[in-house]
Short mmCIF file of C-alpha atoms and ligand atoms in Angstrom, two decimals:
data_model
loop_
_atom_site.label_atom_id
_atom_site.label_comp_id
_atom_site.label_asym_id
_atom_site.label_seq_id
_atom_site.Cartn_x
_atom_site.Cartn_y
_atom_site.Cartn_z
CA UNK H 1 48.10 36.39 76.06
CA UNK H 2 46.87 36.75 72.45
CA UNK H 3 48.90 40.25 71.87
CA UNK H 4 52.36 38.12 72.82
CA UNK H 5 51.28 34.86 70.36
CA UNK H 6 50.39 37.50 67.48
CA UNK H 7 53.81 39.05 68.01
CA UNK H 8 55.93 36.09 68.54
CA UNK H 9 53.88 34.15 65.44
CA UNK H 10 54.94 37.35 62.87
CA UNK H 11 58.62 37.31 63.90
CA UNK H 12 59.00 33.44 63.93
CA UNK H 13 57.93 33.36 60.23
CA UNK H 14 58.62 36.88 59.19
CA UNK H 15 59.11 36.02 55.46
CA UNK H 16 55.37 34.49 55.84
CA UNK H 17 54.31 37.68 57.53
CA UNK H 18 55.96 39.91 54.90
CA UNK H 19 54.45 38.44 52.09
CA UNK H 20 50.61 38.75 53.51
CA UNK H 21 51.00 42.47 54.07
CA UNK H 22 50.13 43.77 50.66
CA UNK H 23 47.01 41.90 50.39
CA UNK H 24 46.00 42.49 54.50
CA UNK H 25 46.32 46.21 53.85
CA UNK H 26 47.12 47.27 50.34
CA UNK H 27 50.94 48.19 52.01
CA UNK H 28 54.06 48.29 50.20
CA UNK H 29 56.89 46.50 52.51
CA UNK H 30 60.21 48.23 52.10
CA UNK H 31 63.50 46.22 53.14
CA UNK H 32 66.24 47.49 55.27
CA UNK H 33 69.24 46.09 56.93
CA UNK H 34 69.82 49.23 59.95
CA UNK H 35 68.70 51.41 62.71
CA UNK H 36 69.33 54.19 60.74
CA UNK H 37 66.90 53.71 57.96
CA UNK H 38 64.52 57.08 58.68
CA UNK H 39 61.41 54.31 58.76
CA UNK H 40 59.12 57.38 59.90
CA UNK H 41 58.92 58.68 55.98
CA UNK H 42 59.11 55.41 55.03
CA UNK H 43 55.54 54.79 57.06
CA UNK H 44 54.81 58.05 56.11
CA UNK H 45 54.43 57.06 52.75
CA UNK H 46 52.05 54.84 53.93
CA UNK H 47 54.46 51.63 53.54
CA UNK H 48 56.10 49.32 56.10
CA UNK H 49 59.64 49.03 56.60
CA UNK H 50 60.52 45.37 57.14
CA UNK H 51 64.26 45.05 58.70
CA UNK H 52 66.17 41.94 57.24
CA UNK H 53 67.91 39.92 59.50
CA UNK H 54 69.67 37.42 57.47
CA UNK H 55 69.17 33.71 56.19
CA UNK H 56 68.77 30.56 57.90
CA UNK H 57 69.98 28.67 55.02
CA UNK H 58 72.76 28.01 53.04
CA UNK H 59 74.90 30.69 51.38
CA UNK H 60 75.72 30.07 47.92
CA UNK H 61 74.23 32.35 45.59
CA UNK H 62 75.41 35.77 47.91
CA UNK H 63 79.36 33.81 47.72
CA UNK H 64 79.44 34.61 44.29
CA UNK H 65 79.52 38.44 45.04
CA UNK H 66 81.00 38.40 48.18
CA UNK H 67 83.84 37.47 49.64
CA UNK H 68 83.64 35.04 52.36
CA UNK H 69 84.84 37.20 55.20
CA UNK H 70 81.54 39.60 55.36
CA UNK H 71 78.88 39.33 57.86
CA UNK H 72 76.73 36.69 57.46
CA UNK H 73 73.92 39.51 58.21
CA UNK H 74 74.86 40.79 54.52
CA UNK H 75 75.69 37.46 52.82
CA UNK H 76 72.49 36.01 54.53
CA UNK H 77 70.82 38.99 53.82
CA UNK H 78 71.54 39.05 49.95
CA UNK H 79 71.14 35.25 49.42
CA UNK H 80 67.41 35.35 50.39
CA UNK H 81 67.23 38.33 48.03
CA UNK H 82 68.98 36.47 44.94
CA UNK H 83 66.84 33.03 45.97
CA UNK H 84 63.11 35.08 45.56
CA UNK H 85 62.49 34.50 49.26
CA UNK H 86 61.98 38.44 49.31
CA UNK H 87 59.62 38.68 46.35
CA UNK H 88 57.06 40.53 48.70
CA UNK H 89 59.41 44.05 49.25
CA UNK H 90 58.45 46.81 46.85
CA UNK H 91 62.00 48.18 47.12
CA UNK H 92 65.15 48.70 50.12
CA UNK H 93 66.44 51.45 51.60
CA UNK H 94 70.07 51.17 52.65
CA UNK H 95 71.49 53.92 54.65
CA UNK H 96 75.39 54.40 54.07
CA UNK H 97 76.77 52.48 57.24
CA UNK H 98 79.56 50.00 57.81
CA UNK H 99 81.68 49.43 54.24
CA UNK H 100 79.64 45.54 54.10
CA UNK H 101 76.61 47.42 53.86
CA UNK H 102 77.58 50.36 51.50
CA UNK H 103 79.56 47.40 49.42
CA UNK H 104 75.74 45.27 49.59
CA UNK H 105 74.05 48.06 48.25
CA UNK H 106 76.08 48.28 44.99
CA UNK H 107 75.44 44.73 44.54
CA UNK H 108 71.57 44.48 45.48
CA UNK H 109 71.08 47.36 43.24
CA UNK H 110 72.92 45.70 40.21
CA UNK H 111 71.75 41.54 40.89
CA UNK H 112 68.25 41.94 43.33
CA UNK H 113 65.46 43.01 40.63
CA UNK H 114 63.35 44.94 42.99
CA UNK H 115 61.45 47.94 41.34
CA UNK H 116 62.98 50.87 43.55
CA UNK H 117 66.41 51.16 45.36
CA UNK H 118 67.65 54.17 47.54
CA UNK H 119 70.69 54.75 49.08
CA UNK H 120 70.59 57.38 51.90
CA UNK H 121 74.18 58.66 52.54
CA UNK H 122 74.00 60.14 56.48
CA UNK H 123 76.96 62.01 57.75
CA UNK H 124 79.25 59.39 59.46
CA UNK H 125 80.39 62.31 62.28
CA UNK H 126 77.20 63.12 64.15
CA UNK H 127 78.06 65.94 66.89
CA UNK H 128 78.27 69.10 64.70
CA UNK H 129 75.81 71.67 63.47
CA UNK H 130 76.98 71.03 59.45
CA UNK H 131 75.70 67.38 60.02
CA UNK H 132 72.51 68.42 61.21
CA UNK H 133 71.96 70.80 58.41
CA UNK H 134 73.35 68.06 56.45
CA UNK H 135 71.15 65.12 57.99
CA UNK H 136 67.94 67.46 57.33
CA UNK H 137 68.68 67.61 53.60
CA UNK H 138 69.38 64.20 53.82
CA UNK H 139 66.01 63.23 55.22
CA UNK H 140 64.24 65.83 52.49
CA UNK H 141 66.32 63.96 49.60
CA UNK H 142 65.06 60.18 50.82
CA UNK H 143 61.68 62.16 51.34
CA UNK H 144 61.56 62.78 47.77
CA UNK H 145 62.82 59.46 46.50
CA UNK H 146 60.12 57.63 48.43
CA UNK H 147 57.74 59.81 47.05
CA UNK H 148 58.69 59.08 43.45
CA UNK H 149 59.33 55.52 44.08
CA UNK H 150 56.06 55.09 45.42
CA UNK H 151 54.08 57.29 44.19
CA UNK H 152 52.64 58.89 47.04
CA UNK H 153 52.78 62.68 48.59
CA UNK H 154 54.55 62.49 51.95
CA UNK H 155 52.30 65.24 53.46
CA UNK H 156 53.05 67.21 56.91
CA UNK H 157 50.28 65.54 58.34
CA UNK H 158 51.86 62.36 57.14
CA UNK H 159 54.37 62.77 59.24
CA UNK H 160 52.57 64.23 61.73
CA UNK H 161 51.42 60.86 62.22
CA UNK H 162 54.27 59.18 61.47
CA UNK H 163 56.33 60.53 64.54
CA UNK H 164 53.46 60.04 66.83
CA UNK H 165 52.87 56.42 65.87
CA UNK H 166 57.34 55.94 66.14
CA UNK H 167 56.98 57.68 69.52
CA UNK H 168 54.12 55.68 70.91
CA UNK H 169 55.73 52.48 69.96
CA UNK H 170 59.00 53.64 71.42
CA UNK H 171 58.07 54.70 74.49
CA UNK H 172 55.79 51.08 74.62
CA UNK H 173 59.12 48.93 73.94
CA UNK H 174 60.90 50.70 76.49
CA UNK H 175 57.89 50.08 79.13
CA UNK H 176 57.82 46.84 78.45
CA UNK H 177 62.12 46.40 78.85
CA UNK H 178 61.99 48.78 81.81
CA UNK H 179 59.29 46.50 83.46
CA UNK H 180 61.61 42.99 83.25
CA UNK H 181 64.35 44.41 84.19
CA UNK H 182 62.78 45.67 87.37
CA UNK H 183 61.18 42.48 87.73
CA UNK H 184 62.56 39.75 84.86
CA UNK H 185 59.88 37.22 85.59
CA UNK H 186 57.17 39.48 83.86
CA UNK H 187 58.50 37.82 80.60
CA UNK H 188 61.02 35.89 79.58
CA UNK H 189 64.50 37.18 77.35
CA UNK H 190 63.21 35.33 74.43
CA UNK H 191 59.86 36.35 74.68
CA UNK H 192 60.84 39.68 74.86
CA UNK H 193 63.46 39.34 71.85
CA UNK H 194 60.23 38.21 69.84
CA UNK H 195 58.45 40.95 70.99
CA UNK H 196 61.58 43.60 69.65
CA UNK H 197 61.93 41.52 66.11
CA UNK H 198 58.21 41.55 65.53
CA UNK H 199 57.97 45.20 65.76
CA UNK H 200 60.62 45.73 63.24
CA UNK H 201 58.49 43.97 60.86
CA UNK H 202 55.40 44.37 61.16
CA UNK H 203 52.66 46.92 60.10
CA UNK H 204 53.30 49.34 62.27
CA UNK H 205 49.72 50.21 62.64
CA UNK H 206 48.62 46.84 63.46
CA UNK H 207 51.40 46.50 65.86
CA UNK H 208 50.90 49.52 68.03
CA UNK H 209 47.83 48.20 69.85
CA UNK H 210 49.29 44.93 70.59
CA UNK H 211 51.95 46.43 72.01
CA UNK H 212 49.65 48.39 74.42
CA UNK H 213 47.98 45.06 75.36
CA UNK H 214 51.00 43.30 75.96
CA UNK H 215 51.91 46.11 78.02
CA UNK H 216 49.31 46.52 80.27
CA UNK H 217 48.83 42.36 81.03
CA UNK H 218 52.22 42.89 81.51
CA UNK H 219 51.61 45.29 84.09
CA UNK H 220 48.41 43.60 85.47
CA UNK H 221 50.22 40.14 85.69
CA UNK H 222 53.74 41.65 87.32
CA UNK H 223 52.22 40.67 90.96
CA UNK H 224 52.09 37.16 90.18
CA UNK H 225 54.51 36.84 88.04
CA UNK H 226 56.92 33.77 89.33
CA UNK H 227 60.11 35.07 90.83
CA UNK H 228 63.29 34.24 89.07
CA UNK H 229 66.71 34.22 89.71
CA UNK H 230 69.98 34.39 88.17
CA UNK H 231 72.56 36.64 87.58
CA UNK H 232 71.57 39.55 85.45
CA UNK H 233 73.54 40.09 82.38
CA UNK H 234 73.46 42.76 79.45
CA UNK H 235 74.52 42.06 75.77
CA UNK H 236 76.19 44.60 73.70
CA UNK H 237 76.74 44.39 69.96
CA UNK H 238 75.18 44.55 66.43
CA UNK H 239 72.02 42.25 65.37
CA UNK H 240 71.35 39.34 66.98
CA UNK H 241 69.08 36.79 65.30
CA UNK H 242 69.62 33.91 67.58
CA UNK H 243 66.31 33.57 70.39
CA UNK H 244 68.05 30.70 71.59
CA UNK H 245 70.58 32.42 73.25
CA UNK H 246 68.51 34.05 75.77
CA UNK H 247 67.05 30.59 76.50
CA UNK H 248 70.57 29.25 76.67
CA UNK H 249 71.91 31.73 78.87
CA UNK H 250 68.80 31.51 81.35
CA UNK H 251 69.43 27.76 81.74
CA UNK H 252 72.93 28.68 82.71
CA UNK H 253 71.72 31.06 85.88
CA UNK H 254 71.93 34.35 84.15
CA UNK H 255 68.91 36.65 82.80
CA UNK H 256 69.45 39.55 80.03
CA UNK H 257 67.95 42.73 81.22
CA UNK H 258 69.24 45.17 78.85
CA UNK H 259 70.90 45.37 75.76
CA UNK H 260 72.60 47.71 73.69
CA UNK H 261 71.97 45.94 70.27
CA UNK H 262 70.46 46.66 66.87
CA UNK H 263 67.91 43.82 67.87
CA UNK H 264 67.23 45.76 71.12
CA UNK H 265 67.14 49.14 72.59
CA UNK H 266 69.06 50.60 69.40
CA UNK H 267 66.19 50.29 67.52
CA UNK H 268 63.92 51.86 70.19
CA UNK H 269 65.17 54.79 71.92
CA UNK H 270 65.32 58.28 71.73
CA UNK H 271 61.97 60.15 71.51
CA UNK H 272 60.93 62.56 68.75
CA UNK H 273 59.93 66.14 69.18
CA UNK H 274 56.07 66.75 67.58
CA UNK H 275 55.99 70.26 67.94
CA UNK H 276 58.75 71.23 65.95
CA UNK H 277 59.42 71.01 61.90
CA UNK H 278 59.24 67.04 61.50
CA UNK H 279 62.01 66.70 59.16
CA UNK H 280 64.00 68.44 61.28
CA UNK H 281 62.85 66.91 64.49
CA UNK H 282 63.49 63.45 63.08
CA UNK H 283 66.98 64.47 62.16
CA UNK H 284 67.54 65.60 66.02
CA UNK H 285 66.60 62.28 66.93
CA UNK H 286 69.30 60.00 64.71
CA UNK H 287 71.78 62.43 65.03
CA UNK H 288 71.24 62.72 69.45
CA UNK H 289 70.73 58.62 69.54
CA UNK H 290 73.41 56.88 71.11
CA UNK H 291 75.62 55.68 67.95
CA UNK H 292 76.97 52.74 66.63
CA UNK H 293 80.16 51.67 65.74
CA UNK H 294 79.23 52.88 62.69
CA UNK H 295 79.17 56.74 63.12
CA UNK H 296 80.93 59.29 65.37
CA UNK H 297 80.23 61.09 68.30
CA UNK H 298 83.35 62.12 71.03
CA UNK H 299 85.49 59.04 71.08
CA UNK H 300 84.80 57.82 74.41
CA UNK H 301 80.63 58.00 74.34
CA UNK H 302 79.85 54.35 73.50
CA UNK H 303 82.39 53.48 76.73
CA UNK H 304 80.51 55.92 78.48
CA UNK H 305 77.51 54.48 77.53
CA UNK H 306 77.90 51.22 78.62
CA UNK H 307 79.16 51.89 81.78
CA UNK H 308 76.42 53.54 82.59
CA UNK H 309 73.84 51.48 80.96
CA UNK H 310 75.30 48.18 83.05
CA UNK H 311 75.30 50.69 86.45
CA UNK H 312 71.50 51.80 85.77
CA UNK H 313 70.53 48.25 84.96
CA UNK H 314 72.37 46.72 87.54
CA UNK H 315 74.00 44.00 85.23
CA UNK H 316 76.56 42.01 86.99
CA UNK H 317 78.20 41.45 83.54
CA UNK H 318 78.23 42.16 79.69
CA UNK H 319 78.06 39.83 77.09
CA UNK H 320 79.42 41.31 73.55
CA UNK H 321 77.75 39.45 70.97
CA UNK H 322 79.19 39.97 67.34
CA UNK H 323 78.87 38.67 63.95
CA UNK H 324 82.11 37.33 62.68
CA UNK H 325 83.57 39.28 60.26
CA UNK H 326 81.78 42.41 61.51
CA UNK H 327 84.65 45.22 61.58
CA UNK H 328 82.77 48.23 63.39
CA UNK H 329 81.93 46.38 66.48
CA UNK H 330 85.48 44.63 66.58
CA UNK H 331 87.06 47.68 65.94
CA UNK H 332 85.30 49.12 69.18
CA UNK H 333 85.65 46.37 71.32
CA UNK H 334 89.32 47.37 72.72
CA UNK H 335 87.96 50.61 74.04
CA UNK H 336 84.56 49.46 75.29
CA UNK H 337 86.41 46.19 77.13
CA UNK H 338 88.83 48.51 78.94
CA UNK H 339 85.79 50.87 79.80
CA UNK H 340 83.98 47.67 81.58
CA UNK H 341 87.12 46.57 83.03
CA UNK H 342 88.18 50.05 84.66
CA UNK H 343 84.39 50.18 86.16
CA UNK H 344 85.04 46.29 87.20
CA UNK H 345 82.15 45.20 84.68
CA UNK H 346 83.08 41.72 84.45
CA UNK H 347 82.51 40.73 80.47
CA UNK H 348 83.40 38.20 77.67
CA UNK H 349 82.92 38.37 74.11
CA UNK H 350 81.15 35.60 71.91
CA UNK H 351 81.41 36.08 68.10
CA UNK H 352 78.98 34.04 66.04
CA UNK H 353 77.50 33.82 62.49
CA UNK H 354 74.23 32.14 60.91
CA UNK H 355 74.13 29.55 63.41
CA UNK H 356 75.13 29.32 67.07
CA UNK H 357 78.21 27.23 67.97
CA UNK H 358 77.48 23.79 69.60
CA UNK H 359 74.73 23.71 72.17
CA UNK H 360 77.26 21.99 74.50
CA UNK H 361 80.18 24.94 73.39
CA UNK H 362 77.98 28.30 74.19
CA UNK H 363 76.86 26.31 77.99
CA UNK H 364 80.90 25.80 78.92
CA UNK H 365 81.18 29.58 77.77
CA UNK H 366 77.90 30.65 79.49
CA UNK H 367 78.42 29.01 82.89
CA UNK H 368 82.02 30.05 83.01
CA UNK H 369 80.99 33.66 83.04
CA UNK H 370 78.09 33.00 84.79
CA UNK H 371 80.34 31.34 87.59
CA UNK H 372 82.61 34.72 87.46
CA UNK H 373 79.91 36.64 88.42
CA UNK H 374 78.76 34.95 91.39
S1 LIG E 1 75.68 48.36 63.92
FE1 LIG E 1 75.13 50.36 63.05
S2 LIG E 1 75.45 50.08 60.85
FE2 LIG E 1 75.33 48.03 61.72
S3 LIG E 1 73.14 47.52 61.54
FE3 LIG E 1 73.43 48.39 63.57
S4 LIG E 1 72.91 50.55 63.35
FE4 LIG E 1 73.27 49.73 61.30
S1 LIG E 2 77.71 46.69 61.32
FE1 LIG E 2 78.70 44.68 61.35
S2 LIG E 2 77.02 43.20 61.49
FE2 LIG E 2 76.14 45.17 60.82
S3 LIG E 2 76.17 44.97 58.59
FE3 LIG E 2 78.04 46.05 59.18
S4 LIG E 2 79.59 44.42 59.32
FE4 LIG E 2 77.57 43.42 59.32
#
């Protein structure tokens, strides 16, 4: 499976990745840090949007900005920045999230160097008609301010191609989930977590035909594909940046089928209209997505939502898997618990940061729940 070693090679190494672009394809690389970064104008504009996930290494640099108690998806995030590991981005976007991220922008902006910096400030409270108006002259204001910053004309038929190339690749990651969860053996968790972090990196016109081949040997292998078993589990949360987990949490008898992560299905669904105006038909789409913690819709749709995602995905349990220090998701936990618990969703919540807890920690957790489901 070529398509699946190409995939799994860019998001292994993505720093390595990100830095060949330019020269592969003349391609700016733009940074960002969230689902809600508008990446169609930013392809539009003929660059690649190139999500940041945080650091592997130590934090030192980022500590003397931020206090200790923020994610380690910002700290992380803002140490590679102020240690050159990020020398290859042209510029970030940061849409106005969570307060870690609003608070990184400031900081980026003042202490990162990079030649272009935009903040995009989305309504917070999605279900109105003044946020959509508002949302659309959001999108026209970043519109502009990529066009200045890099010096290109974002034409209709820009984006035009834009939303077909975001829909195709959609609609391709959500075959490809759909598929293992009907049948998890067609590839494994961590595969498929590869698969998810590779096309938030990559060119996104290199990465739409590898998706389509992955797809259909997906498809063509699915017969033989060897039978596996184990309880079937969803996680819930922001980013996760740890493969191992999946591998973890297969060795201890359970198999992820769905998520409702950053990392996951957050970054993937909801379709956008192509006959319509596209700025305005990429506004309908982030302001009809399912939310995050982050924004506002009726106060009871992300319980709603997972309830119904674990139901159609016939999860026996949910894992919620947060960053420490990560207020939104904490902040929603309560509510979403009590939702699982009401619809007898058994679930447990495992908080981590940069690096997993002890190998021999997360398989007491893991095969406790996994036992709980059984
Ligand atoms: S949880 Fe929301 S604000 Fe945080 S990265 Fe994900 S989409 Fe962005
Ligand atoms: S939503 Fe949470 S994990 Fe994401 S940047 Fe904000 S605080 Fe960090």
């Amino acid at each position: 499976m070529d398509a699946l070693k190409t995939l799994k090679a860019a998001a292994a190494d993505p720093y390595v990745y990100g830095a060949a672009i330019q020269a592969k394809s003349g391609k700016k690389v733009v940074g960002n840090f969230c689902t809600y970064t508008l990446e169609e104008l930013i392809v539009a504009a003929g660059a690649v949007p190139f999500r940041l996930c945080g650091t592997k290494e130590d934090i030192s640099l980022a500590d003397k900005h931020l206090q200790s108690y923020c994610c380690s998806l910002v700290r992380g995030g803002l140490e590679d920045a102020l240690r050159g590991n990020l020398s290859f981005l042209a510029g970030a976007v940061f849409p106005h999230t969570c307060d870690s991220i609003q608070r990184l922008s400031d900081i980026w902006r003042l202490n990162a160097g990079f030649p272009f910096h935009i903040d995009v400030v989305l309504p917070v409270k999605l279900d109105t008609p003044s946020a959509r108006t508002y949302m659309i002259d959001v999108l026209a204001g970043c519109k502009a301010d990529l066009e200045a910053a890099l010096g290109v004309q974002i034409t209709p038929e820009r984006l035009h191609h834009a939303i077909s190339l975001y829909n195709d690749i959609r609609g391709t990651l959500g075959d490809i989930y759909r598929m293992r969860s009907a049948d998890p053996g067609v590839i494994s968790a961590g595969d498929l977590y590869h698969v998810l972090k590779a096309s938030m990196i990559m060119d996104r016109d290199e990465l739409l035909p590898l998706l389509h081949t992955l797809r259909d040997e997906l498809k063509a292998g699915a017969k033989t594909a060897p039978s596996t078993v184990g309880r079937r589990v969803a996680l819930s949360g922001g980013i996760c940046n740890h493969p191992d987990i999946y591998t973890i949490l297969e060795e201890c008898g359970a198999q992820v089928i769905w998520d409702d992560l950053c990392t996951g299905t957050r970054y993937f669904e909801g379709q956008i209209e192509e006959n319509i105006v596209p700025i305005e038909a990429i506004a309908n789409r982030y302001i009809t997505r399912m939310i995050c913690p982050a924004k506002h819709l009726s106060v009871t749709a992300r319980g709603e939502n997972l309830v119904n995602l674990a139901k159609v995905q016939k999860a026996d349990g949910v894992i919620f898997l947060f960053l420490k220090f990560c207020d939104p998701h904490s902040f929603d936990y309560p509510y979403l618990k009590k939702f699982l618990d009401d619809a007898g969703v058994p679930n447990i919540l495992l908080e981590v940061e940069a690096q997993l807890p002890s190998d021999a920690q997360l398989r007491t957790r893991f095969e406790t729940f996994v036992d709980m489901l059984k």
